[in-house]
Structure formats: structure tokens, C-alpha cells
Amino acid sequence: MVKKYLFIFLVSMVPLIELRGAIPFSQGFGLPLLTSYIVCIIGNMLPVPIIFLFARKVLEWGCDKPVVGKFFTFCIEKGHKGGAKLQEKAGRGLYIALLLFVGIPLPGTGAWTGTLAASFLDMDFKKSVVAVLGGVLLAGLIMGAVSAGVFGAIRGF
């Protein structure tokens, strides 16, 4: 059972998959939803301060390097696009928009992208982390409800 929790913890840290993919895995494993929810939130939030404080610098440093340059440039462009969209739609409610951006479980709108966008927009660190946490909590609730419903229906057959 510990291996399953470790697996969902690590999956929730992976960019693009994050908590959105880890919670369905937990339900597929038959783990309790509340415990899985907490483990996935911790795993998803663990990289957020590191991303906010260092990812932009690392990406800018590496975008002209031979092996990783294309990928780093892609990440920079993704962060700029995410930030521009967020700022355009939000206006003054930027932190609420960040929360909703992270909270709606669609590909490319998770904690990694939201935090990177906040970093590119030079948003306040504490407020950004709180907004991303709120978004992760919301995404976890949505994915938990969907996963419990789907796997509950499957087990019913």
C-alpha cells in the first residue's frame, strides 16, 4: 500500500500529469479518496516554490544551449503565453484568475504552468502560492468526484 501512495505522490509532481492524473490512479488502485487527495496535494504543491523562484532563471539560462535549448524555449513560450492569457482575461482579479486557471483540470493548466506564468508576470510570491494551492484544491475536488464516480460505476458492474 505504501508503494501505491508513493506512486501517486510522485505522479502528482510530474508536469502536465500532476494531481489530475494521480487521483484517478489512486482510485484505480482502490486507495481511500481523502488520504489520496491529501497525498496528491502535497506532491503537487512541493515543486511550486522551486518553480516560482528558480525555473524562470534556469529556462532563460538554458534556452541557447545545444541539447536542451529547444525544450527550454518551448517552456519559456508556454509560460509567457499562459501569463499573457491570464493577465488579459483577469484584469485586476489576477490571483482569482490564477486560482481558476490552475483549478480547472485541463491539460496544460496545472500548478506547474500556473506557477511559471505567475513567475513570468512577476506576481507576488505568497499570493501566487496561495492562489495555486486554491487551484490545486479545486482541481483535486473535481478529479476526486469524477474518479470516484467513474470507478464506483465500474466496480458496480
Short mmCIF file of N, CA and C in Angstrom, two decimals:
data_model
loop_
_atom_site.label_atom_id
_atom_site.label_comp_id
_atom_site.label_asym_id
_atom_site.label_seq_id
_atom_site.Cartn_x
_atom_site.Cartn_y
_atom_site.Cartn_z
N MET A 1 0.83 -1.19 0.00
CA MET A 1 0.00 0.00 0.00
C MET A 1 0.88 1.26 0.00
N VAL A 2 1.99 1.24 0.71
CA VAL A 2 2.90 2.39 0.75
C VAL A 2 3.44 2.67 -0.65
N LYS A 3 3.71 1.62 -1.42
CA LYS A 3 4.21 1.80 -2.78
C LYS A 3 3.18 2.54 -3.64
N LYS A 4 1.91 2.24 -3.44
CA LYS A 4 0.86 2.91 -4.20
C LYS A 4 0.78 4.38 -3.83
N TYR A 5 0.89 4.69 -2.55
CA TYR A 5 0.88 6.09 -2.11
C TYR A 5 2.11 6.83 -2.63
N LEU A 6 3.26 6.17 -2.60
CA LEU A 6 4.47 6.78 -3.13
C LEU A 6 4.33 7.03 -4.64
N PHE A 7 3.71 6.09 -5.33
CA PHE A 7 3.50 6.25 -6.76
C PHE A 7 2.62 7.47 -7.06
N ILE A 8 1.49 7.59 -6.38
CA ILE A 8 0.61 8.74 -6.67
C ILE A 8 1.25 10.05 -6.22
N PHE A 9 2.06 10.01 -5.16
CA PHE A 9 2.79 11.19 -4.72
C PHE A 9 3.75 11.66 -5.81
N LEU A 10 4.50 10.73 -6.38
CA LEU A 10 5.46 11.07 -7.43
C LEU A 10 4.77 11.48 -8.72
N VAL A 11 3.67 10.81 -9.08
CA VAL A 11 2.92 11.18 -10.29
C VAL A 11 2.38 12.59 -10.16
N SER A 12 1.94 12.96 -8.97
CA SER A 12 1.38 14.31 -8.78
C SER A 12 2.44 15.40 -8.90
N MET A 13 3.71 15.04 -8.88
CA MET A 13 4.80 16.01 -9.04
C MET A 13 5.21 16.18 -10.50
N VAL A 14 4.76 15.30 -11.38
CA VAL A 14 5.18 15.31 -12.78
C VAL A 14 4.43 16.40 -13.55
N PRO A 15 5.15 17.25 -14.30
CA PRO A 15 4.47 18.28 -15.08
C PRO A 15 3.48 17.66 -16.07
N LEU A 16 2.41 18.37 -16.33
CA LEU A 16 1.32 18.00 -17.23
C LEU A 16 0.41 16.90 -16.67
N ILE A 17 0.93 15.98 -15.89
CA ILE A 17 0.08 14.94 -15.30
C ILE A 17 -0.46 15.43 -13.96
N GLU A 18 0.44 15.75 -13.06
CA GLU A 18 0.15 16.35 -11.77
C GLU A 18 -0.95 15.60 -11.01
N LEU A 19 -1.64 16.31 -10.16
CA LEU A 19 -2.71 15.77 -9.35
C LEU A 19 -3.86 15.24 -10.20
N ARG A 20 -4.06 15.86 -11.36
CA ARG A 20 -5.15 15.48 -12.27
C ARG A 20 -5.04 14.03 -12.72
N GLY A 21 -3.82 13.55 -12.84
CA GLY A 21 -3.61 12.15 -13.22
C GLY A 21 -3.41 11.24 -12.03
N ALA A 22 -2.89 11.79 -10.94
CA ALA A 22 -2.59 10.97 -9.77
C ALA A 22 -3.86 10.51 -9.05
N ILE A 23 -4.86 11.37 -8.96
CA ILE A 23 -6.09 10.99 -8.26
C ILE A 23 -6.81 9.84 -8.98
N PRO A 24 -6.97 9.89 -10.32
CA PRO A 24 -7.56 8.70 -10.97
C PRO A 24 -6.75 7.43 -10.75
N PHE A 25 -5.41 7.55 -10.73
CA PHE A 25 -4.59 6.38 -10.41
C PHE A 25 -4.94 5.85 -9.02
N SER A 26 -5.07 6.75 -8.06
CA SER A 26 -5.36 6.33 -6.69
C SER A 26 -6.68 5.57 -6.61
N GLN A 27 -7.66 6.03 -7.37
CA GLN A 27 -8.95 5.36 -7.36
C GLN A 27 -8.90 4.03 -8.10
N GLY A 28 -8.07 3.97 -9.13
CA GLY A 28 -7.84 2.71 -9.82
C GLY A 28 -7.16 1.69 -8.92
N PHE A 29 -6.30 2.18 -8.02
CA PHE A 29 -5.63 1.32 -7.05
C PHE A 29 -6.54 0.94 -5.89
N GLY A 30 -7.69 1.59 -5.77
CA GLY A 30 -8.60 1.30 -4.67
C GLY A 30 -8.20 1.97 -3.35
N LEU A 31 -7.42 3.03 -3.41
CA LEU A 31 -6.99 3.74 -2.20
C LEU A 31 -8.12 4.65 -1.70
N PRO A 32 -8.15 4.94 -0.41
CA PRO A 32 -9.16 5.87 0.11
C PRO A 32 -9.01 7.25 -0.52
N LEU A 33 -10.12 7.86 -0.89
CA LEU A 33 -10.09 9.12 -1.63
C LEU A 33 -9.50 10.27 -0.82
N LEU A 34 -9.90 10.43 0.43
CA LEU A 34 -9.42 11.55 1.22
C LEU A 34 -7.91 11.49 1.44
N THR A 35 -7.41 10.34 1.79
CA THR A 35 -5.96 10.17 2.00
C THR A 35 -5.20 10.43 0.70
N SER A 36 -5.72 9.90 -0.38
CA SER A 36 -5.09 10.10 -1.68
C SER A 36 -5.10 11.57 -2.06
N TYR A 37 -6.20 12.24 -1.79
CA TYR A 37 -6.34 13.67 -2.08
C TYR A 37 -5.25 14.46 -1.37
N ILE A 38 -5.04 14.17 -0.11
CA ILE A 38 -4.03 14.88 0.69
C ILE A 38 -2.62 14.59 0.17
N VAL A 39 -2.33 13.32 -0.11
CA VAL A 39 -1.02 12.93 -0.62
C VAL A 39 -0.74 13.61 -1.97
N CYS A 40 -1.75 13.64 -2.83
CA CYS A 40 -1.58 14.24 -4.15
C CYS A 40 -1.41 15.76 -4.07
N ILE A 41 -2.11 16.40 -3.15
CA ILE A 41 -1.95 17.85 -2.98
C ILE A 41 -0.54 18.17 -2.53
N ILE A 42 -0.05 17.43 -1.56
CA ILE A 42 1.32 17.66 -1.08
C ILE A 42 2.33 17.45 -2.21
N GLY A 43 2.16 16.38 -2.96
CA GLY A 43 3.06 16.11 -4.08
C GLY A 43 2.98 17.16 -5.16
N ASN A 44 1.79 17.65 -5.45
CA ASN A 44 1.62 18.66 -6.49
C ASN A 44 2.17 20.02 -6.06
N MET A 45 2.05 20.34 -4.76
CA MET A 45 2.49 21.65 -4.28
C MET A 45 3.99 21.71 -3.96
N LEU A 46 4.61 20.58 -3.73
CA LEU A 46 6.03 20.56 -3.35
C LEU A 46 6.94 21.31 -4.34
N PRO A 47 6.77 21.13 -5.64
CA PRO A 47 7.66 21.84 -6.57
C PRO A 47 7.32 23.32 -6.79
N VAL A 48 6.15 23.78 -6.33
CA VAL A 48 5.69 25.13 -6.65
C VAL A 48 6.67 26.23 -6.24
N PRO A 49 7.16 26.27 -4.99
CA PRO A 49 8.12 27.33 -4.65
C PRO A 49 9.40 27.27 -5.48
N ILE A 50 9.86 26.08 -5.77
CA ILE A 50 11.07 25.91 -6.57
C ILE A 50 10.84 26.44 -7.98
N ILE A 51 9.69 26.11 -8.55
CA ILE A 51 9.35 26.59 -9.89
C ILE A 51 9.30 28.11 -9.90
N PHE A 52 8.61 28.67 -8.92
CA PHE A 52 8.44 30.12 -8.88
C PHE A 52 9.79 30.84 -8.75
N LEU A 53 10.64 30.34 -7.88
CA LEU A 53 11.88 31.05 -7.58
C LEU A 53 13.02 30.78 -8.56
N PHE A 54 13.05 29.58 -9.16
CA PHE A 54 14.22 29.21 -9.95
C PHE A 54 13.97 28.82 -11.40
N ALA A 55 12.77 28.37 -11.75
CA ALA A 55 12.55 27.82 -13.09
C ALA A 55 12.79 28.85 -14.19
N ARG A 56 12.32 30.04 -13.98
CA ARG A 56 12.49 31.08 -15.00
C ARG A 56 13.98 31.34 -15.27
N LYS A 57 14.77 31.42 -14.21
CA LYS A 57 16.21 31.66 -14.36
C LYS A 57 16.90 30.52 -15.09
N VAL A 58 16.53 29.30 -14.73
CA VAL A 58 17.13 28.13 -15.38
C VAL A 58 16.73 28.06 -16.85
N LEU A 59 15.46 28.32 -17.13
CA LEU A 59 14.99 28.28 -18.51
C LEU A 59 15.67 29.35 -19.37
N GLU A 60 15.79 30.54 -18.84
CA GLU A 60 16.45 31.61 -19.59
C GLU A 60 17.92 31.30 -19.81
N TRP A 61 18.55 30.70 -18.81
CA TRP A 61 19.95 30.32 -18.94
C TRP A 61 20.13 29.25 -20.02
N GLY A 62 19.22 28.29 -20.07
CA GLY A 62 19.41 27.14 -20.96
C GLY A 62 18.80 27.25 -22.34
N CYS A 63 18.10 28.34 -22.65
CA CYS A 63 17.40 28.38 -23.94
C CYS A 63 18.34 28.45 -25.14
N ASP A 64 19.60 28.81 -24.94
CA ASP A 64 20.54 28.85 -26.07
C ASP A 64 21.53 27.69 -26.04
N LYS A 65 21.30 26.73 -25.15
CA LYS A 65 22.19 25.57 -25.05
C LYS A 65 21.82 24.54 -26.12
N PRO A 66 22.81 23.78 -26.62
CA PRO A 66 22.56 22.88 -27.74
C PRO A 66 21.54 21.76 -27.49
N VAL A 67 21.63 21.06 -26.40
CA VAL A 67 20.78 19.88 -26.21
C VAL A 67 19.39 20.25 -25.69
N VAL A 68 19.32 21.13 -24.73
CA VAL A 68 18.06 21.45 -24.06
C VAL A 68 17.42 22.76 -24.54
N GLY A 69 18.07 23.46 -25.44
CA GLY A 69 17.62 24.78 -25.85
C GLY A 69 16.20 24.82 -26.39
N LYS A 70 15.86 23.87 -27.25
CA LYS A 70 14.51 23.87 -27.84
C LYS A 70 13.45 23.64 -26.77
N PHE A 71 13.69 22.70 -25.89
CA PHE A 71 12.72 22.42 -24.83
C PHE A 71 12.58 23.61 -23.89
N PHE A 72 13.69 24.20 -23.51
CA PHE A 72 13.65 25.35 -22.60
C PHE A 72 12.93 26.53 -23.26
N THR A 73 13.18 26.72 -24.55
CA THR A 73 12.49 27.79 -25.28
C THR A 73 10.99 27.52 -25.31
N PHE A 74 10.61 26.26 -25.53
CA PHE A 74 9.19 25.87 -25.50
C PHE A 74 8.57 26.21 -24.15
N CYS A 75 9.28 25.89 -23.07
CA CYS A 75 8.77 26.17 -21.72
C CYS A 75 8.63 27.68 -21.47
N ILE A 76 9.60 28.44 -21.94
CA ILE A 76 9.53 29.91 -21.79
C ILE A 76 8.32 30.45 -22.55
N GLU A 77 8.14 29.98 -23.78
CA GLU A 77 7.00 30.44 -24.58
C GLU A 77 5.68 30.04 -23.92
N LYS A 78 5.61 28.84 -23.38
CA LYS A 78 4.41 28.37 -22.68
C LYS A 78 4.12 29.26 -21.47
N GLY A 79 5.14 29.60 -20.72
CA GLY A 79 4.97 30.47 -19.56
C GLY A 79 4.51 31.87 -19.95
N HIS A 80 5.11 32.40 -21.01
CA HIS A 80 4.71 33.74 -21.49
C HIS A 80 3.27 33.74 -22.00
N LYS A 81 2.92 32.71 -22.79
CA LYS A 81 1.56 32.62 -23.32
C LYS A 81 0.54 32.46 -22.20
N GLY A 82 0.84 31.56 -21.25
CA GLY A 82 -0.06 31.36 -20.11
C GLY A 82 -0.23 32.64 -19.31
N GLY A 83 0.87 33.34 -19.09
CA GLY A 83 0.82 34.59 -18.34
C GLY A 83 0.05 35.67 -19.08
N ALA A 84 0.26 35.77 -20.38
CA ALA A 84 -0.44 36.78 -21.17
C ALA A 84 -1.94 36.52 -21.20
N LYS A 85 -2.32 35.24 -21.39
CA LYS A 85 -3.74 34.88 -21.39
C LYS A 85 -4.38 35.21 -20.05
N LEU A 86 -3.67 34.83 -19.01
CA LEU A 86 -4.17 35.05 -17.66
C LEU A 86 -4.36 36.53 -17.39
N GLN A 87 -3.38 37.33 -17.74
CA GLN A 87 -3.45 38.76 -17.48
C GLN A 87 -4.53 39.42 -18.34
N GLU A 88 -4.66 38.97 -19.57
CA GLU A 88 -5.66 39.53 -20.48
C GLU A 88 -7.08 39.27 -19.98
N LYS A 89 -7.33 38.07 -19.52
CA LYS A 89 -8.68 37.70 -19.07
C LYS A 89 -9.00 38.24 -17.69
N ALA A 90 -7.98 38.41 -16.87
CA ALA A 90 -8.21 38.70 -15.46
C ALA A 90 -8.33 40.17 -15.13
N GLY A 91 -7.52 40.96 -15.77
CA GLY A 91 -7.50 42.36 -15.38
C GLY A 91 -7.00 42.50 -13.94
N ARG A 92 -7.84 43.03 -13.07
CA ARG A 92 -7.43 43.25 -11.68
C ARG A 92 -7.57 42.00 -10.82
N GLY A 93 -8.36 41.06 -11.23
CA GLY A 93 -8.55 39.83 -10.45
C GLY A 93 -7.56 38.76 -10.84
N LEU A 94 -6.30 39.12 -10.92
CA LEU A 94 -5.26 38.22 -11.43
C LEU A 94 -5.08 36.98 -10.57
N TYR A 95 -5.15 37.11 -9.26
CA TYR A 95 -4.94 35.96 -8.39
C TYR A 95 -6.13 35.00 -8.42
N ILE A 96 -7.33 35.54 -8.56
CA ILE A 96 -8.51 34.68 -8.71
C ILE A 96 -8.42 33.96 -10.05
N ALA A 97 -7.99 34.66 -11.07
CA ALA A 97 -7.82 34.04 -12.38
C ALA A 97 -6.77 32.93 -12.33
N LEU A 98 -5.70 33.17 -11.59
CA LEU A 98 -4.66 32.14 -11.43
C LEU A 98 -5.24 30.92 -10.73
N LEU A 99 -6.02 31.14 -9.68
CA LEU A 99 -6.67 30.03 -8.97
C LEU A 99 -7.55 29.24 -9.93
N LEU A 100 -8.36 29.91 -10.72
CA LEU A 100 -9.26 29.21 -11.65
C LEU A 100 -8.49 28.54 -12.79
N PHE A 101 -7.42 29.19 -13.25
CA PHE A 101 -6.58 28.62 -14.30
C PHE A 101 -6.00 27.28 -13.85
N VAL A 102 -5.50 27.25 -12.64
CA VAL A 102 -4.91 26.02 -12.09
C VAL A 102 -6.02 25.03 -11.71
N GLY A 103 -7.16 25.53 -11.26
CA GLY A 103 -8.21 24.68 -10.71
C GLY A 103 -9.04 23.94 -11.72
N ILE A 104 -9.07 24.42 -12.96
CA ILE A 104 -9.87 23.73 -13.97
C ILE A 104 -9.00 22.65 -14.59
N PRO A 105 -9.35 21.40 -14.38
CA PRO A 105 -8.45 20.30 -14.78
C PRO A 105 -8.43 20.03 -16.28
N LEU A 106 -7.72 20.87 -16.99
CA LEU A 106 -7.48 20.67 -18.41
C LEU A 106 -5.98 20.52 -18.63
N PRO A 107 -5.58 19.85 -19.71
CA PRO A 107 -4.14 19.70 -19.97
C PRO A 107 -3.46 21.07 -20.12
N GLY A 108 -2.32 21.22 -19.45
CA GLY A 108 -1.54 22.44 -19.58
C GLY A 108 -1.98 23.58 -18.69
N THR A 109 -2.89 23.33 -17.75
CA THR A 109 -3.35 24.41 -16.87
C THR A 109 -3.10 24.09 -15.40
N GLY A 110 -2.13 23.30 -15.11
CA GLY A 110 -1.89 22.88 -13.73
C GLY A 110 -0.99 23.81 -12.95
N ALA A 111 -0.53 23.30 -11.82
CA ALA A 111 0.30 24.09 -10.91
C ALA A 111 1.63 24.49 -11.55
N TRP A 112 2.21 23.62 -12.34
CA TRP A 112 3.49 23.94 -12.98
C TRP A 112 3.33 25.14 -13.92
N THR A 113 2.35 25.06 -14.82
CA THR A 113 2.15 26.15 -15.79
C THR A 113 1.69 27.42 -15.09
N GLY A 114 0.77 27.29 -14.14
CA GLY A 114 0.29 28.46 -13.41
C GLY A 114 1.39 29.16 -12.63
N THR A 115 2.24 28.38 -11.99
CA THR A 115 3.34 28.96 -11.23
C THR A 115 4.37 29.61 -12.15
N LEU A 116 4.65 28.96 -13.26
CA LEU A 116 5.58 29.53 -14.22
C LEU A 116 5.02 30.84 -14.79
N ALA A 117 3.73 30.86 -15.08
CA ALA A 117 3.09 32.09 -15.57
C ALA A 117 3.17 33.19 -14.52
N ALA A 118 2.90 32.85 -13.26
CA ALA A 118 2.99 33.84 -12.18
C ALA A 118 4.41 34.38 -12.05
N SER A 119 5.39 33.52 -12.24
CA SER A 119 6.78 33.95 -12.19
C SER A 119 7.10 34.92 -13.33
N PHE A 120 6.64 34.60 -14.54
CA PHE A 120 6.87 35.46 -15.69
C PHE A 120 6.15 36.81 -15.55
N LEU A 121 5.03 36.81 -14.84
CA LEU A 121 4.28 38.05 -14.64
C LEU A 121 4.78 38.84 -13.43
N ASP A 122 5.81 38.32 -12.76
CA ASP A 122 6.37 38.95 -11.56
C ASP A 122 5.30 39.19 -10.49
N MET A 123 4.43 38.20 -10.31
CA MET A 123 3.39 38.29 -9.29
C MET A 123 3.99 38.06 -7.91
N ASP A 124 3.29 38.48 -6.88
CA ASP A 124 3.75 38.30 -5.50
C ASP A 124 3.85 36.81 -5.17
N PHE A 125 4.98 36.42 -4.57
CA PHE A 125 5.24 35.01 -4.29
C PHE A 125 4.16 34.40 -3.40
N LYS A 126 3.91 34.99 -2.24
CA LYS A 126 2.96 34.40 -1.28
C LYS A 126 1.55 34.32 -1.86
N LYS A 127 1.10 35.39 -2.48
CA LYS A 127 -0.24 35.40 -3.07
C LYS A 127 -0.36 34.38 -4.20
N SER A 128 0.70 34.24 -4.97
CA SER A 128 0.70 33.27 -6.07
C SER A 128 0.62 31.84 -5.54
N VAL A 129 1.41 31.55 -4.50
CA VAL A 129 1.39 30.20 -3.93
C VAL A 129 0.01 29.89 -3.35
N VAL A 130 -0.61 30.86 -2.68
CA VAL A 130 -1.95 30.65 -2.13
C VAL A 130 -2.96 30.42 -3.26
N ALA A 131 -2.86 31.21 -4.34
CA ALA A 131 -3.78 31.04 -5.48
C ALA A 131 -3.57 29.67 -6.13
N VAL A 132 -2.34 29.27 -6.31
CA VAL A 132 -2.05 27.95 -6.90
C VAL A 132 -2.56 26.84 -5.98
N LEU A 133 -2.36 26.98 -4.68
CA LEU A 133 -2.88 25.99 -3.73
C LEU A 133 -4.40 25.90 -3.84
N GLY A 134 -5.07 27.03 -3.91
CA GLY A 134 -6.53 27.02 -4.09
C GLY A 134 -6.93 26.31 -5.36
N GLY A 135 -6.19 26.55 -6.43
CA GLY A 135 -6.46 25.88 -7.69
C GLY A 135 -6.22 24.38 -7.62
N VAL A 136 -5.16 23.98 -6.95
CA VAL A 136 -4.87 22.55 -6.78
C VAL A 136 -5.96 21.88 -5.96
N LEU A 137 -6.42 22.56 -4.91
CA LEU A 137 -7.52 22.01 -4.09
C LEU A 137 -8.78 21.84 -4.94
N LEU A 138 -9.10 22.84 -5.75
CA LEU A 138 -10.28 22.78 -6.62
C LEU A 138 -10.15 21.65 -7.65
N ALA A 139 -9.00 21.58 -8.32
CA ALA A 139 -8.78 20.53 -9.31
C ALA A 139 -8.87 19.14 -8.65
N GLY A 140 -8.35 19.04 -7.42
CA GLY A 140 -8.42 17.77 -6.70
C GLY A 140 -9.84 17.37 -6.37
N LEU A 141 -10.66 18.34 -5.98
CA LEU A 141 -12.07 18.05 -5.71
C LEU A 141 -12.79 17.58 -6.96
N ILE A 142 -12.55 18.28 -8.07
CA ILE A 142 -13.19 17.91 -9.33
C ILE A 142 -12.75 16.52 -9.76
N MET A 143 -11.45 16.28 -9.76
CA MET A 143 -10.94 14.97 -10.20
C MET A 143 -11.34 13.86 -9.24
N GLY A 144 -11.39 14.17 -7.95
CA GLY A 144 -11.83 13.17 -6.97
C GLY A 144 -13.28 12.77 -7.21
N ALA A 145 -14.14 13.75 -7.45
CA ALA A 145 -15.56 13.45 -7.70
C ALA A 145 -15.73 12.65 -8.99
N VAL A 146 -15.04 13.06 -10.03
CA VAL A 146 -15.13 12.35 -11.31
C VAL A 146 -14.58 10.93 -11.18
N SER A 147 -13.42 10.81 -10.57
CA SER A 147 -12.78 9.50 -10.43
C SER A 147 -13.60 8.56 -9.56
N ALA A 148 -14.11 9.07 -8.45
CA ALA A 148 -14.92 8.23 -7.56
C ALA A 148 -16.18 7.77 -8.29
N GLY A 149 -16.77 8.67 -9.08
CA GLY A 149 -17.96 8.30 -9.83
C GLY A 149 -17.68 7.25 -10.89
N VAL A 150 -16.61 7.45 -11.65
CA VAL A 150 -16.27 6.52 -12.73
C VAL A 150 -15.88 5.17 -12.16
N PHE A 151 -14.96 5.16 -11.18
CA PHE A 151 -14.51 3.88 -10.65
C PHE A 151 -15.60 3.22 -9.78
N GLY A 152 -16.45 4.01 -9.17
CA GLY A 152 -17.59 3.44 -8.45
C GLY A 152 -18.56 2.75 -9.39
N ALA A 153 -18.78 3.35 -10.55
CA ALA A 153 -19.66 2.74 -11.56
C ALA A 153 -19.05 1.47 -12.11
N ILE A 154 -17.73 1.51 -12.33
CA ILE A 154 -17.06 0.31 -12.86
C ILE A 154 -17.13 -0.84 -11.86
N ARG A 155 -16.93 -0.52 -10.58
CA ARG A 155 -16.99 -1.56 -9.55
C ARG A 155 -18.41 -2.09 -9.37
N GLY A 156 -19.40 -1.27 -9.74
CA GLY A 156 -20.78 -1.68 -9.61
C GLY A 156 -21.19 -2.76 -10.61
N PHE A 157 -20.42 -2.85 -11.70
CA PHE A 157 -20.75 -3.86 -12.73
C PHE A 157 -20.22 -5.18 -12.38
#
